[in-house]
Coordinates of C-alpha atoms in Angstrom, one line a residue:
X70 CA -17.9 8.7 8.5
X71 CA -18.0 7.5 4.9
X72 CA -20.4 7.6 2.4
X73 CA -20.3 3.6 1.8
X74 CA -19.8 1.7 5.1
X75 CA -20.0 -2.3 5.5
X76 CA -18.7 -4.8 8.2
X77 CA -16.4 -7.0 7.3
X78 CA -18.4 -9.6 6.4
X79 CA -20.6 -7.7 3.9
X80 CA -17.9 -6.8 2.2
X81 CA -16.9 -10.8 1.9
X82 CA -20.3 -11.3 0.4
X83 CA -19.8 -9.0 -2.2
X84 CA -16.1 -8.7 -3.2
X85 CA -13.2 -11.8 -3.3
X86 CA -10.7 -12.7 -1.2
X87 CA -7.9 -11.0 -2.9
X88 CA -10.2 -7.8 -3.0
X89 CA -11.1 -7.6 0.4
X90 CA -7.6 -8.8 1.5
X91 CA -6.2 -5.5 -0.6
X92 CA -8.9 -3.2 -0.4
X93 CA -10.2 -3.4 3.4
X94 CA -6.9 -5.1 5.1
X95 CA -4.3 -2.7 3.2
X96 CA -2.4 -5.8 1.4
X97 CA -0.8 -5.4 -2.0
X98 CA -0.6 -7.9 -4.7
X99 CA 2.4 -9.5 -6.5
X100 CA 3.4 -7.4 -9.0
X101 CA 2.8 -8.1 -13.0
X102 CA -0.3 -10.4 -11.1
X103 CA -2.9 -8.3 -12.3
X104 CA -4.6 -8.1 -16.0
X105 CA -5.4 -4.6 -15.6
X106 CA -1.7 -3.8 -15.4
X107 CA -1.2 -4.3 -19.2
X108 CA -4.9 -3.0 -20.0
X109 CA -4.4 -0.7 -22.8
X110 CA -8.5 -0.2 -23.5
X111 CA -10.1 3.1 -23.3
X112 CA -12.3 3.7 -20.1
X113 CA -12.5 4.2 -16.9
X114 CA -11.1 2.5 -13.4
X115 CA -13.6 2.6 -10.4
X116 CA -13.0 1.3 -6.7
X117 CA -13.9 -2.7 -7.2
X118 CA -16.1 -2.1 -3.6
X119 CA -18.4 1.0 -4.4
X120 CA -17.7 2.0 -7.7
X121 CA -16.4 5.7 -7.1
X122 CA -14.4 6.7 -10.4
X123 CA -10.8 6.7 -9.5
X124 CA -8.6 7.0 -12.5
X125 CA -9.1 7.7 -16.3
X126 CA -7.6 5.1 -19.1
X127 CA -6.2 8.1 -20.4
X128 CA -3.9 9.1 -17.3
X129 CA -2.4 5.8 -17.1
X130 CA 1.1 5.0 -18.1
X131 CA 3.0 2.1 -18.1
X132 CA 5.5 2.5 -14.6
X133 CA 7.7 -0.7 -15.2
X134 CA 6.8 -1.5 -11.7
X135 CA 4.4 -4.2 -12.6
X136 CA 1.1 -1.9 -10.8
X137 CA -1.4 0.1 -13.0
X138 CA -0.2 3.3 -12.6
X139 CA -1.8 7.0 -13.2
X140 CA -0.6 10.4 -13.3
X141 CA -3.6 12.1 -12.1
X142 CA -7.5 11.0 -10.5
X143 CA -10.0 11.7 -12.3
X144 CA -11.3 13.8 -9.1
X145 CA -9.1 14.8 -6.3
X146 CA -12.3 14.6 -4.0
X147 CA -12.5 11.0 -4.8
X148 CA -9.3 9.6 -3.5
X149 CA -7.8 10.5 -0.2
X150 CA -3.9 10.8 0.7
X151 CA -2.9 10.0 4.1
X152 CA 0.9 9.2 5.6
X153 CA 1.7 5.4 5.3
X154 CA 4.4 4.0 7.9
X155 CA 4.4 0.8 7.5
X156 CA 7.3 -1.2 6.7
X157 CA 10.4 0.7 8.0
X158 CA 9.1 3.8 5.7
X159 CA 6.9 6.8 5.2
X160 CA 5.1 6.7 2.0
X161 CA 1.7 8.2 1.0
X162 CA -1.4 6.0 1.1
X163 CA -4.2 5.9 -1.4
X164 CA -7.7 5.8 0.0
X165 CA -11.2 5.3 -1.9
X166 CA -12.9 8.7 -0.4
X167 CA -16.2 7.0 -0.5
X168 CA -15.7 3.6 1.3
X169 CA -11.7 3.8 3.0
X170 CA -10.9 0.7 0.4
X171 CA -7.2 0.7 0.2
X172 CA -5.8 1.5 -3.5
X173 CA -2.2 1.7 -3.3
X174 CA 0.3 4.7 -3.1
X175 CA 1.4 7.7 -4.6
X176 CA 4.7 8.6 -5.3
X177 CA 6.8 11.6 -6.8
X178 CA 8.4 9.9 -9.7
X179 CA 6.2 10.0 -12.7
X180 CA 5.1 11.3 -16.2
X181 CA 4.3 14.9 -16.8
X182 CA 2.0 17.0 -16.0
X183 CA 2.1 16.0 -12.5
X184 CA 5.0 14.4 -11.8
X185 CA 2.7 11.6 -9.8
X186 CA 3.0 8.0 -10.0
X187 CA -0.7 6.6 -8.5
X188 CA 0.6 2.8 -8.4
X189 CA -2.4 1.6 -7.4
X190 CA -3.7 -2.2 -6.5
X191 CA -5.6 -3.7 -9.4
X192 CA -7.3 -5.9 -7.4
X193 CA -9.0 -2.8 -5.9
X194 CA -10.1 -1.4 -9.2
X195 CA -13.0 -2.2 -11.5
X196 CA -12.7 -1.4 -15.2
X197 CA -15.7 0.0 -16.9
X198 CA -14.9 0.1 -20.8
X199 CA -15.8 3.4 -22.8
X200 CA -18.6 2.6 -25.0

């Protein structure tokens, strides 16, 4: 059980098309489609459908993949990793802990200190500028 649960059609009344298309039927959008891809402001990304902190403005890094991209969460407990097999291949799904929203993958390819690219969805973020 989640923390944040809504039918379907709550989560129409509340989020857009794209979001809930991404976040709630595991879609993906096009790459280099999303502003928050080439956001270089200081903040903080939540989930766009319960506002659980995902990712730190300081942990992202541009990938060259054309997703925003993190090395790290900002908590661990917040996301959730599960095995992915769709599409012919095994990859490593991101989850919103708090509401299942879909947020992308992770991968072992990226920056120090972890090693982790988090290419995540930014249709299923939410940017909150630091004040």
């Amino acid at each position: 059980m989640r923390a944040v649960e809504k039918t379907k059609e709550e989560w129409a009344q509340e989020l857009t098309g794209q979001q809930c298309f991404v976040l709630f039927e595991k879609g993906t959008e096009r790459p280099f489609s999303h502003p928050y891809n080439d956001n270089k402001e200081k903040g903080t990304y939540v989930c766009a459908a319960c506002n659980t902190p995902l990712f730190d403005s300081d942990a992202k890094f541009d990938s060259g993949t054309g997703w925003p991209s993190f090395f790290k969460p900002v908590d661990a407990d917040n996301v959730e990793e599960i095995t992915d097999r769709s599409h012919g291949m095994s990859r490593t799904e991101v989850l919103c802990t708090n509401c299942g929203g879909h947020l992308g993958h992770v991968f072992n390819d990226g920056p120090r200190p972890t090693g982790l690219r988090y290419c995540m969805n930014g249709a299923a973020l939410k940017f909150i500028k630091a004040v």
